[in-house]
Amino acid sequence: MKMLYSGKAKEIYDIGEDGHILVKFKDDITAGNGKKHSVLEGKGKLSNSANRIFFNLISDVPNHYVRDYDETSFVAKKMKMLPLEVVMRNYTAGSFCRRYGVKRGIKLKEPLFELFLKDDSLGDPLICEDTVISLNITDKHTISRIHEHTLEINRILSEFLSKHAILLVDFKLEFGFGEDGELLVGDEITPDTCRFWDAETKESLDKDVYRRSIADPREVYRVLLDRIEG
Ligand code: UDP
């Protein structure tokens, strides 16, 4: 299969099907805009398993997931991506705490919708909706549909995870358009792109353990999967 693109954590292949591509999770993990990097055997398989579960759960929200392929990859719809990182937060953490000088773990009054410009060379800056519109990245109506889809995904995932005593602290989505122009959720939904905390101990079951050098991420990804699969 011909590789079309290799990113920090995934590779894209031409699968020879009209309108479809293959997305393969690598064993690579990065943090801090690629400053920290490791290759952890078996990590791609864990990400793919989590991604499969989460895309299955949100199947009513238009998205790119077509079907399972193998242990580390899935078939997806070809998309034209928007250069945005869409973040929703239920509790304070990460860049939100650094930006506003607030403590970690405070429950926000409402799920907060934030947009970031996807540009590594600029460090993915926060961008407001009016700027997105002024720069002609996308229009107001599309932003409001992205907001609605993100709220729906937050509702589905939070409800599912709470049954397993896990808090969905925040998560990042990427959106784009399928070949027929339909707005779709793309990219991945994994512990690399979400924050999950044990509801009781508040321990991280996500990439924060790697960002903060607390544990081998594979160990906590396994714990997460054992809890949500079981
Ligand atoms: N996130 C991501 N990719 C990024 C930046 C953030 O998937 O390039 C996710 C991150 O895992 C978290 C959420 O988006 O679930 C919010 O991240 P935050 O803005 O707090 O940034 P970070 O602490 O990762 O720098």
Coordinates of N, CA and C and ligand atoms in Angstrom, one line a residue:
M1 N 0.8 -1.2 0.0 CA 0.0 0.0 0.0 C 0.9 1.2 0.0
K2 N 0.5 2.2 -0.7 CA 1.3 3.4 -0.9 C 1.0 4.4 0.3
M3 N 2.1 4.8 1.0 CA 1.9 5.8 2.1 C 1.7 7.2 1.5
L4 N 0.6 7.9 1.9 CA 0.3 9.2 1.4 C 0.9 10.3 2.3
Y5 N 1.0 9.9 3.6 CA 1.3 11.0 4.6 C 1.8 10.3 5.9
S6 N 2.8 10.9 6.5 CA 3.2 10.4 7.8 C 3.2 11.5 8.8
G7 N 2.4 11.4 9.8 CA 2.4 12.5 10.8 C 3.1 12.1 12.1
K8 N 2.9 12.8 13.2 CA 3.6 12.5 14.4 C 3.2 11.1 15.0
A9 N 1.9 10.8 14.9 CA 1.4 9.6 15.5 C 0.6 8.6 14.6
K10 N 0.4 9.1 13.4 CA -0.4 8.3 12.4 C 0.2 8.3 11.0
E11 N -0.1 7.3 10.3 CA 0.3 7.3 8.9 C -1.0 7.1 8.0
I12 N -1.0 7.7 6.9 CA -2.2 7.5 6.0 C -1.7 6.8 4.7
Y13 N -2.5 5.8 4.3 CA -2.2 5.0 3.2 C -3.4 5.0 2.1
D14 N -3.0 4.9 0.9 CA -3.9 4.7 -0.2 C -4.4 3.3 -0.2
I15 N -5.7 3.0 0.1 CA -6.2 1.7 0.2 C -6.8 1.2 -1.1
G16 N -6.8 2.0 -2.1 CA -7.3 1.6 -3.4 C -8.8 1.6 -3.5
E17 N -9.5 2.3 -2.6 CA -11.0 2.3 -2.6 C -11.4 3.8 -2.8
D18 N -12.4 3.9 -3.7 CA -12.9 5.3 -4.0 C -13.3 6.0 -2.7
G19 N -12.7 7.2 -2.5 CA -13.2 8.0 -1.3 C -12.7 7.6 0.0
H20 N -11.9 6.5 0.1 CA -11.4 6.0 1.4 C -9.9 6.0 1.5
I21 N -9.4 6.0 2.7 CA -8.0 5.9 3.0 C -7.8 5.0 4.2
L22 N -6.6 4.6 4.5 CA -6.3 3.8 5.7 C -5.6 4.6 6.7
V23 N -6.0 4.6 7.9 CA -5.3 5.4 9.0 C -4.7 4.4 9.9
K24 N -3.4 4.5 10.0 CA -2.6 3.6 10.9 C -2.0 4.3 12.0
F25 N -2.2 3.8 13.3 CA -1.6 4.4 14.4 C -0.2 3.9 14.6
K26 N 0.8 4.8 14.7 CA 2.2 4.4 14.9 C 2.4 4.1 16.4
D27 N 3.6 3.6 16.7 CA 3.9 3.4 18.1 C 4.5 4.7 18.7
D28 N 4.6 5.8 17.9 CA 5.2 7.0 18.4 C 4.3 7.8 19.3
I29 N 4.8 8.5 20.2 CA 4.1 9.4 21.1 C 4.9 10.6 21.2
T30 N 4.2 11.8 21.1 CA 5.0 13.1 21.2 C 4.2 14.0 22.2
A31 N 4.9 14.9 22.7 CA 4.3 16.0 23.6 C 5.1 17.3 23.4
G32 N 4.4 18.4 23.8 CA 5.1 19.7 23.7 C 5.4 20.0 22.3
N33 N 4.5 19.9 21.4 CA 4.7 20.2 20.0 C 5.9 19.5 19.4
G34 N 6.0 18.2 19.8 CA 7.0 17.3 19.2 C 8.4 17.4 19.9
K35 N 8.5 18.2 20.9 CA 9.8 18.3 21.7 C 10.1 17.0 22.4
K36 N 9.1 16.4 22.9 CA 9.3 15.1 23.6 C 8.8 14.0 22.7
H37 N 9.6 13.0 22.4 CA 9.2 12.0 21.5 C 9.7 10.6 22.0
S38 N 8.8 9.6 21.9 CA 9.2 8.2 22.2 C 8.6 7.3 21.2
V39 N 9.2 6.1 21.1 CA 8.5 5.0 20.3 C 8.3 3.9 21.3
L40 N 7.0 3.6 21.5 CA 6.6 2.6 22.6 C 5.9 1.4 21.9
E41 N 6.6 0.3 21.9 CA 6.0 -0.9 21.2 C 4.6 -1.2 21.7
G42 N 3.7 -1.3 20.8 CA 2.3 -1.7 21.2 C 1.4 -0.5 21.5
K43 N 1.9 0.7 21.5 CA 1.1 1.9 21.7 C 0.1 2.1 20.6
G44 N 0.5 1.8 19.4 CA -0.4 2.1 18.2 C -1.7 1.2 18.3
K45 N -1.5 0.0 18.8 CA -2.6 -0.9 19.0 C -3.5 -0.5 20.1
L46 N -3.0 0.1 21.2 CA -3.8 0.6 22.2 C -4.6 1.8 21.8
S47 N -4.0 2.7 21.0 CA -4.7 3.9 20.5 C -5.8 3.5 19.5
N48 N -5.5 2.5 18.7 CA -6.5 2.0 17.7 C -7.7 1.4 18.4
S49 N -7.5 0.7 19.5 CA -8.6 0.0 20.2 C -9.5 1.1 20.9
A50 N -8.8 2.1 21.5 CA -9.6 3.2 22.1 C -10.4 4.0 21.1
N51 N -9.7 4.3 20.0 CA -10.3 5.0 18.9 C -11.6 4.3 18.3
R52 N -11.5 3.0 18.2 CA -12.6 2.2 17.7 C -13.8 2.3 18.6
I53 N -13.5 2.1 19.9 CA -14.6 2.2 20.9 C -15.3 3.6 20.8
F54 N -14.5 4.6 20.8 CA -15.1 6.0 20.9 C -15.8 6.3 19.6
F55 N -15.3 6.0 18.4 CA -16.0 6.3 17.2 C -17.3 5.5 17.1
N56 N -17.2 4.3 17.6 CA -18.4 3.4 17.6 C -19.5 4.1 18.4
L57 N -19.2 4.7 19.6 CA -20.1 5.3 20.5 C -20.8 6.5 19.8
I58 N -20.0 7.3 19.0 CA -20.5 8.5 18.5 C -21.0 8.3 17.0
S59 N -21.4 7.1 16.7 CA -21.7 6.8 15.3 C -22.9 7.6 14.7
D60 N -23.7 8.2 15.6 CA -24.8 9.1 15.2 C -24.4 10.5 14.8
V61 N -23.2 10.8 15.2 CA -22.6 12.1 14.8 C -21.8 11.9 13.5
P62 N -22.1 12.6 12.4 CA -21.4 12.4 11.1 C -19.8 12.4 11.3
N63 N -19.2 11.3 10.9 CA -17.7 11.2 11.2 C -17.1 10.3 10.1
H64 N -15.8 10.3 10.1 CA -15.0 9.7 9.0 C -14.8 8.2 9.1
Y65 N -15.2 7.6 10.3 CA -14.8 6.2 10.5 C -15.7 5.3 9.6
V66 N -15.1 4.4 8.8 CA -15.8 3.5 7.9 C -15.9 2.1 8.5
R67 N -14.7 1.6 8.8 CA -14.7 0.2 9.3 C -13.3 -0.1 10.0
D68 N -13.3 -1.2 10.8 CA -12.1 -1.7 11.4 C -11.3 -2.3 10.3
Y69 N -9.9 -2.3 10.4 CA -9.1 -2.9 9.4 C -8.2 -3.9 10.1
D70 N -7.3 -3.5 10.9 CA -6.5 -4.5 11.6 C -6.2 -3.9 13.0
E71 N -5.2 -4.6 13.7 CA -4.9 -4.2 15.1 C -4.5 -2.7 15.3
T72 N -3.9 -2.1 14.3 CA -3.4 -0.8 14.4 C -4.0 0.2 13.4
S73 N -5.0 -0.2 12.6 CA -5.5 0.7 11.6 C -7.0 0.5 11.3
F74 N -7.6 1.6 10.8 CA -9.0 1.6 10.4 C -9.1 2.3 9.0
V75 N -10.3 2.0 8.4 CA -10.6 2.6 7.1 C -11.4 3.9 7.4
A76 N -11.1 5.0 6.7 CA -11.8 6.2 7.0 C -12.1 6.9 5.6
K77 N -13.1 7.8 5.7 CA -13.4 8.6 4.5 C -12.4 9.6 4.3
K78 N -12.1 9.8 3.0 CA -11.1 10.9 2.6 C -11.8 12.2 3.0
M79 N -11.0 13.1 3.5 CA -11.6 14.4 3.9 C -10.7 15.6 3.6
K80 N -11.3 16.7 3.5 CA -10.6 18.0 3.4 C -10.7 18.6 4.8
M81 N -9.6 18.7 5.5 CA -9.6 19.1 6.9 C -9.6 20.6 7.1
L82 N -10.3 21.1 8.1 CA -10.2 22.5 8.5 C -9.0 22.6 9.4
P83 N -8.2 23.7 9.2 CA -7.0 23.9 10.1 C -7.3 24.3 11.5
L84 N -8.2 23.6 12.2 CA -8.6 24.0 13.5 C -8.5 22.8 14.5
E85 N -8.2 23.1 15.7 CA -8.3 22.1 16.8 C -9.5 22.5 17.6
V86 N -10.5 21.7 17.7 CA -11.7 22.0 18.5 C -11.6 21.4 19.8
V87 N -11.6 22.2 20.9 CA -11.4 21.6 22.3 C -12.7 21.9 23.0
M88 N -13.1 20.9 23.8 CA -14.2 21.1 24.8 C -13.7 20.7 26.1
R89 N -14.0 21.5 27.1 CA -13.6 21.3 28.5 C -14.7 21.2 29.5
N90 N -14.7 20.2 30.3 CA -15.6 20.1 31.4 C -15.0 20.5 32.8
Y91 N -13.7 20.3 32.9 CA -12.9 20.6 34.1 C -11.7 21.3 33.6
T92 N -11.1 22.2 34.5 CA -9.9 22.9 34.1 C -8.7 22.0 34.1
A93 N -7.8 22.1 33.1 CA -6.5 21.4 33.0 C -5.7 22.0 31.9
G94 N -4.4 21.5 31.9 CA -3.5 21.9 30.8 C -3.4 23.3 30.5
S95 N -3.5 23.6 29.2 CA -3.2 25.0 28.7 C -4.2 26.0 29.3
F96 N -5.4 25.6 29.6 CA -6.4 26.5 30.2 C -5.9 27.0 31.5
C97 N -5.3 26.1 32.3 CA -4.8 26.6 33.7 C -3.6 27.5 33.5
R98 N -2.7 27.2 32.5 CA -1.6 28.1 32.3 C -2.0 29.5 31.8
R99 N -3.0 29.5 30.9 CA -3.4 30.7 30.2 C -4.1 31.6 31.2
Y100 N -5.0 31.1 32.1 CA -5.8 31.9 32.9 C -5.4 31.9 34.4
G101 N -4.3 31.1 34.7 CA -3.8 31.1 36.1 C -4.8 30.5 37.1
V102 N -5.5 29.4 36.6 CA -6.5 28.8 37.6 C -6.0 27.4 37.9
K103 N -6.5 26.9 39.0 CA -6.2 25.6 39.5 C -6.7 24.5 38.6
R104 N -6.0 23.3 38.6 CA -6.4 22.2 37.8 C -7.6 21.5 38.5
G105 N -8.6 21.0 37.7 CA -9.6 20.2 38.3 C -10.9 20.9 38.8
I106 N -11.0 22.2 38.4 CA -12.2 22.9 38.8 C -13.3 22.6 37.7
K107 N -14.5 22.3 38.2 CA -15.6 22.0 37.2 C -16.1 23.3 36.6
L108 N -16.1 23.4 35.3 CA -16.6 24.6 34.6 C -18.1 24.7 34.7
K109 N -18.6 25.9 34.7 CA -20.1 26.1 34.8 C -20.8 25.4 33.7
E110 N -20.2 25.5 32.5 CA -20.8 24.9 31.3 C -19.7 24.3 30.5
P111 N -20.0 23.2 29.7 CA -18.9 22.7 28.8 C -18.4 23.9 27.9
L112 N -17.1 24.1 28.0 CA -16.5 25.2 27.3 C -16.0 24.8 25.9
F113 N -16.3 25.6 24.9 CA -15.9 25.3 23.5 C -14.8 26.3 23.1
E114 N -13.7 25.7 22.7 CA -12.6 26.6 22.3 C -12.0 26.2 20.9
L115 N -11.5 27.1 20.2 CA -10.9 26.8 18.9 C -9.5 27.2 18.9
F116 N -8.6 26.4 18.3 CA -7.2 26.7 18.2 C -6.9 26.6 16.7
L117 N -6.0 27.5 16.2 CA -5.5 27.4 14.9 C -4.5 26.3 14.8
K118 N -4.7 25.3 13.9 CA -3.8 24.2 13.7 C -2.6 24.6 12.9
D119 N -1.5 25.0 13.6 CA -0.3 25.5 13.0 C 0.9 25.3 13.9
D120 N 1.6 24.2 13.7 CA 2.7 23.8 14.6 C 3.7 25.0 14.8
S121 N 4.0 25.7 13.6 CA 5.0 26.7 13.7 C 4.6 27.9 14.6
L122 N 3.3 28.0 14.8 CA 2.8 29.1 15.7 C 2.4 28.6 17.1
G123 N 2.6 27.2 17.2 CA 2.2 26.6 18.5 C 0.7 26.5 18.7
D124 N 0.0 26.3 17.7 CA -1.5 26.2 17.7 C -2.2 27.2 18.6
P125 N -2.1 28.5 18.2 CA -2.7 29.5 19.1 C -4.2 29.4 19.2
L126 N -4.8 29.9 20.4 CA -6.2 30.0 20.6 C -6.7 31.0 19.6
I127 N -7.8 30.8 18.9 CA -8.4 31.7 17.9 C -9.9 31.9 18.2
C128 N -10.3 33.1 18.1 CA -11.8 33.3 18.4 C -12.6 33.1 17.1
E129 N -13.9 32.9 17.3 CA -14.8 32.6 16.2 C -14.7 33.7 15.1
D130 N -14.7 35.0 15.6 CA -14.7 36.1 14.6 C -13.5 36.1 13.8
T131 N -12.4 35.7 14.4 CA -11.1 35.6 13.6 C -11.2 34.5 12.6
V132 N -11.7 33.4 13.0 CA -11.9 32.2 12.1 C -12.7 32.7 10.8
I133 N -13.8 33.5 11.1 CA -14.6 33.9 10.0 C -13.9 35.0 9.2
S134 N -13.2 35.9 9.8 CA -12.5 37.0 9.1 C -11.4 36.4 8.2
L135 N -10.7 35.4 8.7 CA -9.7 34.8 7.9 C -10.2 33.8 6.8
N136 N -11.5 33.7 6.8 CA -12.2 32.9 5.8 C -11.8 31.4 6.0
I137 N -11.6 31.0 7.2 CA -11.2 29.6 7.4 C -12.5 28.7 7.3
T138 N -13.6 29.2 7.9 CA -14.9 28.7 7.7 C -16.0 29.7 8.1
D139 N -17.3 29.4 7.9 CA -18.3 30.4 8.1 C -19.0 30.2 9.5
K140 N -19.8 31.1 9.9 CA -20.5 31.1 11.2 C -21.4 29.9 11.4
H141 N -22.1 29.6 10.3 CA -23.0 28.4 10.4 C -22.2 27.1 10.6
T142 N -21.1 27.0 9.9 CA -20.3 25.8 10.1 C -19.7 25.7 11.5
I143 N -19.3 26.8 12.1 CA -18.8 26.9 13.4 C -19.9 26.4 14.4
S144 N -21.1 26.9 14.2 CA -22.2 26.6 15.1 C -22.5 25.1 15.0
R145 N -22.4 24.5 13.8 CA -22.7 23.0 13.6 C -21.5 22.3 14.3
I146 N -20.3 22.8 14.2 CA -19.2 22.1 14.9 C -19.4 22.1 16.4
H147 N -19.9 23.3 16.9 CA -20.2 23.4 18.3 C -21.2 22.4 18.7
E148 N -22.3 22.3 18.0 CA -23.4 21.3 18.3 C -22.9 19.9 18.3
H149 N -22.1 19.5 17.3 CA -21.6 18.1 17.2 C -20.6 17.9 18.4
T150 N -19.8 18.9 18.7 CA -18.9 18.7 19.8 C -19.6 18.5 21.2
L151 N -20.7 19.3 21.4 CA -21.5 19.2 22.6 C -22.1 17.8 22.6
E152 N -22.6 17.3 21.5 CA -23.2 16.0 21.5 C -22.2 14.9 21.8
I153 N -21.0 15.0 21.2 CA -20.0 14.0 21.5 C -19.6 14.1 23.0
N154 N -19.5 15.3 23.5 CA -19.2 15.4 25.0 C -20.3 14.7 25.8
R155 N -21.5 14.9 25.4 CA -22.6 14.3 26.2 C -22.5 12.8 26.1
I156 N -22.3 12.2 24.9 CA -22.3 10.8 24.8 C -21.1 10.2 25.5
L157 N -19.9 10.8 25.3 CA -18.7 10.2 25.9 C -18.7 10.4 27.5
S158 N -19.2 11.5 27.9 CA -19.2 11.8 29.4 C -20.1 10.8 30.1
E159 N -21.3 10.6 29.4 CA -22.3 9.6 30.0 C -21.7 8.2 30.1
F160 N -21.1 7.8 28.9 CA -20.5 6.5 28.9 C -19.4 6.3 29.9
L161 N -18.5 7.2 30.0 CA -17.4 7.1 30.9 C -17.8 7.2 32.3
S162 N -18.8 8.0 32.6 CA -19.2 8.1 34.0 C -19.7 6.7 34.6
K163 N -20.3 5.9 33.7 CA -20.7 4.5 34.1 C -19.5 3.7 34.5
H164 N -18.3 4.1 34.0 CA -17.1 3.4 34.4 C -16.2 4.2 35.4
A165 N -16.9 5.1 36.1 CA -16.3 6.0 37.1 C -15.0 6.7 36.5
I166 N -15.2 7.2 35.3 CA -14.2 8.0 34.7 C -14.8 9.4 34.3
L167 N -14.0 10.4 34.6 CA -14.4 11.8 34.2 C -13.8 12.2 32.8
L168 N -14.6 12.7 32.0 CA -14.1 13.3 30.7 C -13.8 14.8 31.0
V169 N -12.5 15.0 31.2 CA -12.0 16.4 31.6 C -12.1 17.3 30.4
D170 N -11.5 16.9 29.3 CA -11.5 17.7 28.1 C -11.1 16.8 26.9
F171 N -11.3 17.3 25.7 CA -10.9 16.5 24.5 C -10.8 17.5 23.4
K172 N -10.1 16.9 22.3 CA -9.8 17.7 21.1 C -10.4 17.0 19.9
L173 N -11.1 17.7 19.0 CA -11.6 17.0 17.8 C -11.1 17.8 16.6
E174 N -11.1 17.2 15.5 CA -10.8 17.9 14.2 C -11.9 17.6 13.3
F175 N -12.3 18.6 12.6 CA -13.4 18.5 11.6 C -13.0 18.8 10.2
G176 N -13.8 18.3 9.2 CA -13.5 18.6 7.8 C -14.7 18.2 7.0
F177 N -14.5 18.1 5.7 CA -15.6 17.8 4.8 C -15.3 16.6 4.0
G178 N -16.3 15.7 3.9 CA -16.1 14.5 3.1 C -16.2 14.9 1.6
E179 N -16.1 13.9 0.7 CA -16.0 14.2 -0.7 C -17.4 14.8 -1.2
D180 N -18.5 14.5 -0.5 CA -19.8 15.1 -0.9 C -20.1 16.4 -0.2
G181 N -19.1 16.9 0.5 CA -19.2 18.2 1.2 C -19.8 18.2 2.6
E182 N -20.0 16.9 3.1 CA -20.7 16.8 4.4 C -19.6 17.1 5.5
L183 N -20.1 17.8 6.5 CA -19.2 18.1 7.7 C -19.1 16.9 8.5
L184 N -17.8 16.5 8.7 CA -17.5 15.2 9.5 C -16.5 15.4 10.6
V185 N -16.6 14.6 11.6 CA -15.5 14.5 12.6 C -14.4 13.6 12.0
G186 N -13.2 14.1 12.1 CA -12.1 13.3 11.5 C -11.1 12.9 12.6
D187 N -9.9 12.7 12.2 CA -8.7 12.5 13.0 C -9.0 11.3 14.0
E188 N -8.7 11.5 15.3 CA -8.8 10.4 16.3 C -9.5 10.9 17.5
I189 N -10.0 9.9 18.3 CA -10.5 10.1 19.6 C -9.9 9.1 20.5
T190 N -8.8 9.4 21.2 CA -8.0 8.5 22.0 C -7.5 9.1 23.2
P191 N -6.8 8.4 24.1 CA -6.3 9.0 25.3 C -5.1 10.0 24.9
D192 N -4.7 10.0 23.7 CA -3.7 11.0 23.2 C -4.4 12.4 23.1
T193 N -5.7 12.4 22.8 CA -6.4 13.6 22.5 C -7.5 14.0 23.5
C194 N -7.6 13.2 24.5 CA -8.6 13.5 25.6 C -8.0 13.4 26.9
R195 N -8.6 14.0 27.9 CA -8.1 13.8 29.3 C -9.2 13.0 30.0
F196 N -8.8 11.9 30.6 CA -9.7 11.0 31.4 C -9.1 10.9 32.8
W197 N -9.9 11.2 33.8 CA -9.5 11.0 35.2 C -10.4 10.0 35.9
D198 N -9.7 9.2 36.7 CA -10.4 8.3 37.6 C -11.3 9.2 38.5
A199 N -12.6 8.9 38.5 CA -13.6 9.8 39.2 C -13.3 10.0 40.7
E200 N -12.7 8.9 41.2 CA -12.4 8.9 42.7 C -11.1 9.5 43.0
T201 N -10.0 8.9 42.4 CA -8.7 9.3 42.7 C -8.2 10.5 41.9
K202 N -8.9 10.8 40.9 CA -8.5 11.9 39.9 C -7.1 11.6 39.2
E203 N -6.7 10.3 39.2 CA -5.5 10.0 38.5 C -5.8 10.0 37.0
S204 N -4.8 10.4 36.2 CA -4.9 10.5 34.8 C -4.8 9.1 34.1
L205 N -5.7 8.9 33.1 CA -5.7 7.7 32.3 C -5.5 8.1 30.9
D206 N -4.5 9.0 30.6 CA -4.4 9.6 29.3 C -2.9 10.1 29.1
K207 N -2.7 10.8 28.0 CA -1.3 11.2 27.7 C -0.7 12.1 28.7
D208 N -1.4 12.7 29.6 CA -0.8 13.5 30.6 C 0.3 12.8 31.4
V209 N 0.1 11.5 31.5 CA 1.2 10.7 32.3 C 2.5 10.7 31.5
Y210 N 2.4 10.9 30.2 CA 3.6 11.0 29.4 C 4.1 12.4 29.4
R211 N 3.2 13.4 29.2 CA 3.6 14.8 29.2 C 4.3 15.2 30.5
R212 N 3.8 14.6 31.6 CA 4.3 15.0 32.9 C 5.3 13.9 33.5
S213 N 5.7 12.9 32.6 CA 6.6 11.9 33.0 C 6.2 11.2 34.3
I214 N 4.9 10.8 34.4 CA 4.4 10.1 35.6 C 4.5 8.6 35.5
A215 N 4.2 8.1 34.3 CA 4.1 6.7 34.1 C 4.3 6.3 32.6
D216 N 4.4 5.0 32.3 CA 4.4 4.6 30.9 C 3.0 4.7 30.4
P217 N 2.7 5.5 29.4 CA 1.3 5.7 28.9 C 0.6 4.4 28.6
R218 N 1.4 3.4 28.1 CA 0.8 2.1 27.8 C 0.1 1.5 29.0
E219 N 0.7 1.6 30.1 CA 0.1 1.0 31.3 C -1.3 1.7 31.6
V220 N -1.4 3.0 31.6 CA -2.7 3.6 31.9 C -3.7 3.5 30.7
Y221 N -3.2 3.4 29.5 CA -4.1 3.2 28.4 C -4.8 1.8 28.5
R222 N -3.9 0.9 29.0 CA -4.4 -0.5 29.2 C -5.5 -0.5 30.3
V223 N -5.2 0.2 31.4 CA -6.2 0.3 32.5 C -7.5 0.9 32.0
L224 N -7.4 2.0 31.2 CA -8.6 2.6 30.6 C -9.4 1.6 29.8
L225 N -8.7 0.9 28.9 CA -9.3 0.0 28.0 C -10.0 -1.2 28.8
D226 N -9.3 -1.7 29.8 CA -9.9 -2.8 30.6 C -11.2 -2.3 31.2
R227 N -11.2 -1.1 31.7 CA -12.4 -0.6 32.3 C -13.5 -0.3 31.4
I228 N -13.2 0.2 30.2 CA -14.3 0.6 29.3 C -14.8 -0.6 28.4
E229 N -13.9 -1.6 28.3 CA -14.2 -2.7 27.5 C -15.0 -3.7 28.3
G230 N -14.7 -3.7 29.6 CA -15.3 -4.8 30.5 C -16.7 -4.6 30.9
Ligands
UDP1 N1 -4.9 18.2 22.6 C1 -4.6 17.5 21.5 N2 -3.6 17.9 20.6 C2 -3.0 19.1 20.8 C3 -3.3 19.9 21.9 C4 -4.3 19.4 22.8 O1 -5.1 16.4 21.3 O2 -2.1 19.5 20.0 C5 -5.9 17.8 23.5 C6 -5.4 17.4 24.9 O3 -5.1 16.0 25.0 C7 -6.5 17.8 25.8 C8 -7.2 18.9 25.1 O4 -6.9 18.8 23.8 O5 -7.4 16.7 26.0 C9 -6.9 20.3 25.7 O6 -5.5 20.4 25.7 P1 -4.9 21.8 26.2 O7 -5.4 22.9 25.4 O8 -5.1 21.8 27.7 O9 -3.3 21.7 25.9 P2 -2.1 20.9 26.4 O10 -2.2 20.8 27.9 O11 -2.2 19.5 25.8 O12 -0.9 21.7 26.0

